[in-house]
Tab-separated table of C-alpha atoms in Angstrom:
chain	number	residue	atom	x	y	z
A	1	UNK	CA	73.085	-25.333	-12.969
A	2	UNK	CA	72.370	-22.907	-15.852
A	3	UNK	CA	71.351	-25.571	-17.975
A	4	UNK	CA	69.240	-26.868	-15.947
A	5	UNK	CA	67.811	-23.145	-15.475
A	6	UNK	CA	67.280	-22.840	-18.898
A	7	UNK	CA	65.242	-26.091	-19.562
A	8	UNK	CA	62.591	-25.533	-16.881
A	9	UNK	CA	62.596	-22.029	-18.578
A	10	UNK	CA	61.846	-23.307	-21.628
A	11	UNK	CA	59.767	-25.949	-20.883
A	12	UNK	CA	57.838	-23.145	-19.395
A	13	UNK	CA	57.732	-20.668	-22.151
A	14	UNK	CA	56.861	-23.748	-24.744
A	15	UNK	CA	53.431	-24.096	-22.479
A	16	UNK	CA	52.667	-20.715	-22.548
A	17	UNK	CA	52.700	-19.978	-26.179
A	18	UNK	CA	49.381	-19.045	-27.650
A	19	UNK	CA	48.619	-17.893	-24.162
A	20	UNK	CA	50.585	-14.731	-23.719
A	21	UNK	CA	52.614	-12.719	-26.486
A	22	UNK	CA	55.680	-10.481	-25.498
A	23	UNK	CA	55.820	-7.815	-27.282
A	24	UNK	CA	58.882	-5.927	-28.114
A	25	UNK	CA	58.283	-3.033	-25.731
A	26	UNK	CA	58.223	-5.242	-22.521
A	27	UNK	CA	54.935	-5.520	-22.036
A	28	UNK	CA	52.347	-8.599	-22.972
A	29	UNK	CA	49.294	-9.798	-24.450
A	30	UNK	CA	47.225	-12.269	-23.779
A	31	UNK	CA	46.908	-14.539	-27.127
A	32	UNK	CA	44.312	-17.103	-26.001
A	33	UNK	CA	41.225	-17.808	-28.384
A	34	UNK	CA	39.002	-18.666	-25.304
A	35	UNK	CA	35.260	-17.142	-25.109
A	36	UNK	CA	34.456	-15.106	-22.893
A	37	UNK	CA	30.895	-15.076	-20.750
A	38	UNK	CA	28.878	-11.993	-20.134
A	39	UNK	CA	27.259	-11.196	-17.273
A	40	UNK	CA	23.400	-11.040	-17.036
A	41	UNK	CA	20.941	-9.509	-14.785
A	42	UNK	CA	19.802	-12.689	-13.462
A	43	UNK	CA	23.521	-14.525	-12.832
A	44	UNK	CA	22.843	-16.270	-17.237
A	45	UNK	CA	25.483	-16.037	-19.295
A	46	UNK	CA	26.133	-16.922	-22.665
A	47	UNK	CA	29.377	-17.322	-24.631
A	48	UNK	CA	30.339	-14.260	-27.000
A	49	UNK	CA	32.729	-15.194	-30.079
A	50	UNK	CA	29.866	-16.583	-32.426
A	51	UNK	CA	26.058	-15.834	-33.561
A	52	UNK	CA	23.479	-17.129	-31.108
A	53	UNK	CA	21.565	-19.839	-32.728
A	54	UNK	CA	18.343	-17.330	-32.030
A	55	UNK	CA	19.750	-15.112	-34.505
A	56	UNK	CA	19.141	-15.325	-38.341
A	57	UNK	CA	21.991	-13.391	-40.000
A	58	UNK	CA	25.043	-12.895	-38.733
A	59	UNK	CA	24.793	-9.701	-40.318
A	60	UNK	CA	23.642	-7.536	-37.479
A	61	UNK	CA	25.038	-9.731	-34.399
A	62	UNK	CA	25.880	-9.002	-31.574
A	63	UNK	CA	22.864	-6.603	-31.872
A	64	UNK	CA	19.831	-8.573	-32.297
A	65	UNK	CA	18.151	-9.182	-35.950
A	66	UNK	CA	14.664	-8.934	-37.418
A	67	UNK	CA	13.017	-12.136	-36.616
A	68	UNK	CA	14.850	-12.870	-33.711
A	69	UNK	CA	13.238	-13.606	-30.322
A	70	UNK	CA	12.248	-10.040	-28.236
A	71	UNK	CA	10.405	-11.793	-25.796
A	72	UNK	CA	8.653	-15.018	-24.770
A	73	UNK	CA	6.133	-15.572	-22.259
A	74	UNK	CA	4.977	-19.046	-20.863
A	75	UNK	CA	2.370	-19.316	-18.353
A	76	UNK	CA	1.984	-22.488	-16.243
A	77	UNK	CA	-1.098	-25.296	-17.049
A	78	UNK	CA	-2.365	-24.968	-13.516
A	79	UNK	CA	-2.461	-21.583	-13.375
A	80	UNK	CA	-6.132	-19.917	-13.053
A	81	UNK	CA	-5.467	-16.555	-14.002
A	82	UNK	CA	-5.650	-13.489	-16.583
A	83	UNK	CA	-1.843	-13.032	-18.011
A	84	UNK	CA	-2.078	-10.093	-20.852
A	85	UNK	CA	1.567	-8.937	-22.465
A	86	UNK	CA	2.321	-5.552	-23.727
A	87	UNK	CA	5.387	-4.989	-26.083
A	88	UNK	CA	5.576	-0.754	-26.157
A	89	UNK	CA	7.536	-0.869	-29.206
A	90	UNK	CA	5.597	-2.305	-31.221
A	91	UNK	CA	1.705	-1.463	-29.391
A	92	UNK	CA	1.180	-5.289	-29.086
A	93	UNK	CA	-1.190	-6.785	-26.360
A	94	UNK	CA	-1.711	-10.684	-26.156
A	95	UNK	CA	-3.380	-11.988	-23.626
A	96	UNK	CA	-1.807	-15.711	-22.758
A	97	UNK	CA	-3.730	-18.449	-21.793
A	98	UNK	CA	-2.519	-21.053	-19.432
A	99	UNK	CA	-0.501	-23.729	-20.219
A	100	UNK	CA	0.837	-21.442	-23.481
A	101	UNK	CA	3.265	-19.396	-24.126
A	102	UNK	CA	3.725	-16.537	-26.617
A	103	UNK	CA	6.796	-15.223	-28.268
A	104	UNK	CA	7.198	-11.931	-29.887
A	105	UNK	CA	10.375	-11.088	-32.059
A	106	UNK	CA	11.839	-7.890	-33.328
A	107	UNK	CA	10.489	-6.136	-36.525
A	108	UNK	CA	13.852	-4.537	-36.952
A	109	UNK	CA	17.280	-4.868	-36.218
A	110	UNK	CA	18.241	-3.997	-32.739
A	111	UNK	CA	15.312	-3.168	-31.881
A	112	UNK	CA	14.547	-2.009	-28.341
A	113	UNK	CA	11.501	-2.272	-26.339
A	114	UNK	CA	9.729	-1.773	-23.068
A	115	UNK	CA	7.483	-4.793	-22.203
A	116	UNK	CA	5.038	-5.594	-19.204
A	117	UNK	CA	2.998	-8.371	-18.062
A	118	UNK	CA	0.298	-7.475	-16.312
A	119	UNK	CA	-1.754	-10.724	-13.905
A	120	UNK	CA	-5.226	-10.420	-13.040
A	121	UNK	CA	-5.601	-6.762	-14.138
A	122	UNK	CA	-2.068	-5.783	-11.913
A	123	UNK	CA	0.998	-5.038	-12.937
A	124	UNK	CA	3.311	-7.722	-12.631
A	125	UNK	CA	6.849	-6.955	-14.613
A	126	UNK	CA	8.224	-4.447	-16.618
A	127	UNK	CA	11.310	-3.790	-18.068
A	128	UNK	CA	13.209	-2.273	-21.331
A	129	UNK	CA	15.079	-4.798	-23.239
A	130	UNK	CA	17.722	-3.730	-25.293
A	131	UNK	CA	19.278	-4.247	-28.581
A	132	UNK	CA	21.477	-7.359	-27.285
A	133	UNK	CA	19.164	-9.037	-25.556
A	134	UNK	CA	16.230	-11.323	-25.384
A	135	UNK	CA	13.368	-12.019	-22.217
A	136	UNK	CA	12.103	-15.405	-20.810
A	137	UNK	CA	9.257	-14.786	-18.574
A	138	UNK	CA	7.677	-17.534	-16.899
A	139	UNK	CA	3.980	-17.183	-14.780
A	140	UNK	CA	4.288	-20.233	-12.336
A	141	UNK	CA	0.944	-21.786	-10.653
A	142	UNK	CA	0.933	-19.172	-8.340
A	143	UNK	CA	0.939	-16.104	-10.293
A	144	UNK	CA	5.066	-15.612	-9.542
A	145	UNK	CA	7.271	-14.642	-12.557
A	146	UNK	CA	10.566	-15.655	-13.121
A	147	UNK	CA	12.368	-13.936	-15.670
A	148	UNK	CA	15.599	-14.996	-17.803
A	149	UNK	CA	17.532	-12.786	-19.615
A	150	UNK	CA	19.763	-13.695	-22.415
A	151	UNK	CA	22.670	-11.274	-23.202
A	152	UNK	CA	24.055	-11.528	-26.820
């Protein structure tokens, strides 16, 4: 019986390894090499372990580079409206045309900045994004946005 005891043990323990370490105190630590996904405002995630593909040096990562996207704006072909785009940080104002999109990346490293879109003269979004992240906003037919944050 304790043989057999001791197999399934160690068949067990064989499976485990590279999962969870004992350590010599008693207690344990998990081993694994697995990514793990960060929560977003918007229910995105995206891996952390490794650069984004956004960003140019690896350098500054997980805070965002210089040159890397800030924020991007698309606005739908069939919409018939006035979409203007204000980055605070950097006292930008583009106005966006339908059926184009503009994108506006940081100057400096982690830089942070408050952006809003304003349609038809109203305000439609605003927000701060931070050093680790990057904005998607999209201006559907209608005049709805739907933003997308990715966290780095």
């Amino acid at each position: 019986m304790n043989r057999r005891q001791f197999l399934s043990i160690s068949a067990l323990s064989s499976s485990l390894s590279g999962c969870v370490e004992w350590n010599f105190d008693g207690t344990t630590e998990n081993n694994s090499s697995a990514p793990k996904a960060t929560e977003t405002p918007n229910d995105t995630a995206t891996e952390t372990g490794t650069p984004p593909p956004d960003v140019s040096t690896p350098e500054c990562w997980p805070s965002m580079c210089a040159g890397s996207k800030l924020v991007a704006v698309q606005v739908a072909g069939d919409f018939s409206g006035d979409v203007v785009l204000t980055a605070t940080c950097q006292n930008k104002e583009f106005s966006v045309q339908p059926g184009e999109s503009v994108r506006i990346n940081r100057e400096a490293d982690a830089e942070v900045c408050g952006i809003r879109l304003y349609i038809d003269g109203k305000h439609a979004f605003s927000d701060r994004v931070s050093s680790h992240q990057s904005l998607n906003l999209t201006v559907d037919s209608s005049g709805e946005v739907t933003e997308r944050w990715v966290v780095q």
